[in-house]
Amino acid sequence: MRRGDAPSQRDNINGQPETASIRNALTVDVEDYFHVAALAPNIRRDSWSSRESRVVGNTHRLLEIFEQFDVRGTFFVLGWVAERHPQLVRDIAARGHEIACHGFSHRLVYEQSPEEFREETLRAKNLLEEITGSAIAGYRAASYSIVRESLWALDILVELGFVYDSSIFPVRHDRYGIPNAERAPHRMSTPAGRSIVEWPLSTARILGFRLPVAGGGYFRLLPYGLTRWGLASINRRELRPFIFYLHPWEIDPGQPRVSTGWLSRFRHYTNLEECEGRLRRLLGAFQFGTAREGLVQIGLLPGADGVR
Ligand SMILES: [Zn+2]
């Protein structure tokens, strides 16, 4: 850990987060390092089972950190992981976190047919409901792959009983994104005229641009101060909660290295050793809860139905 990333009194000077009235969403996409879309060209699917799995240990590490800060979050669990590690899902739920769905195969939505998407999403949802014994309300697509061409997926999510989605990244990126999509959490119409609550991945507004500051590679690549400023601006200037996301492998500098192109190498491996320290600073600086709680707080979802 760099000295500059050590927990600091300034993060939490009065023992209270500075934006105490707004509860932001803390989310984790529970998958292994070999599931990541950026590495997919270099990792055959049929090799997944024979690779060293680190998701259980890394997720438990996150659970310990969250416990230390007394925060609950939402864990979007990949069906492939849940099938092999059902106890991990139970452990997450037992600590009071929300379990949500990250699909089954980590195939990108826009590379699937609607029938394939329906089948695999239902399989993942049923599995998670069987393991936890409770209804799964939230969904997040592999690599935010609900884009303009795959908005049909939202209709299938409604059909399958999901009440909110968090898959749309309102930025321009080579693999995902709807650059001009609404930035705030909102209720949106689906192509077939239904409606679903969408919590887009958070971006900050800087000089007319949208800066993705809310997690993952951006959290590791951008200076922590910029991330913190961007997230605080969503709370203070826009008076809205942000949604933050991380993957268990992002706090694991010891993960096996996969040989891949420079861009993917840069995105996947930069600052892994600093990520846990930054996460701790962030947890000390802002107030967090589950995505579902956050949506209840801003009135987009009803609060009565078993919300913690
Ligand atoms: Zn993922």
Short mmCIF file of N, CA and C in Angstrom, two decimals, residues 6-16 228 281 284-285:
data_model
loop_
_atom_site.label_atom_id
_atom_site.label_comp_id
_atom_site.label_asym_id
_atom_site.label_seq_id
_atom_site.Cartn_x
_atom_site.Cartn_y
_atom_site.Cartn_z
N ALA A 6 -3.02 5.30 2.69
CA ALA A 6 -3.34 4.85 4.04
C ALA A 6 -4.60 5.56 4.52
N PRO A 7 -5.42 4.89 5.35
CA PRO A 7 -6.62 5.56 5.86
C PRO A 7 -6.23 6.88 6.52
N SER A 8 -7.00 7.88 6.30
CA SER A 8 -6.62 9.21 6.78
C SER A 8 -7.73 9.79 7.62
N GLN A 9 -7.33 10.54 8.63
CA GLN A 9 -8.31 11.21 9.48
C GLN A 9 -9.19 12.15 8.67
N ARG A 10 -8.59 12.73 7.63
CA ARG A 10 -9.36 13.70 6.85
C ARG A 10 -10.55 13.06 6.14
N ASP A 11 -10.47 11.73 5.94
CA ASP A 11 -11.59 11.07 5.29
C ASP A 11 -12.84 11.11 6.16
N ASN A 12 -12.62 11.23 7.44
CA ASN A 12 -13.73 10.99 8.34
C ASN A 12 -13.51 11.76 9.63
N ILE A 13 -13.40 13.05 9.49
CA ILE A 13 -12.83 13.85 10.57
C ILE A 13 -13.69 13.90 11.82
N ASN A 14 -15.00 13.83 11.66
CA ASN A 14 -15.87 13.91 12.83
C ASN A 14 -16.46 12.55 13.21
N GLY A 15 -15.92 11.50 12.62
CA GLY A 15 -16.49 10.19 12.88
C GLY A 15 -17.78 9.96 12.11
N GLN A 16 -18.13 10.89 11.24
CA GLN A 16 -19.36 10.77 10.44
C GLN A 16 -19.01 10.97 8.97
N ARG A 228 -12.86 10.47 -5.48
CA ARG A 228 -13.57 10.97 -4.31
C ARG A 228 -14.30 12.28 -4.63
N ARG A 281 -10.55 3.66 2.29
CA ARG A 281 -10.73 5.12 2.39
C ARG A 281 -12.13 5.52 1.96
N GLY A 284 -14.78 4.76 4.45
CA GLY A 284 -14.75 5.71 5.56
C GLY A 284 -15.30 7.08 5.20
N ALA A 285 -15.33 7.36 3.90
CA ALA A 285 -15.68 8.72 3.48
C ALA A 285 -17.15 8.90 3.12
#
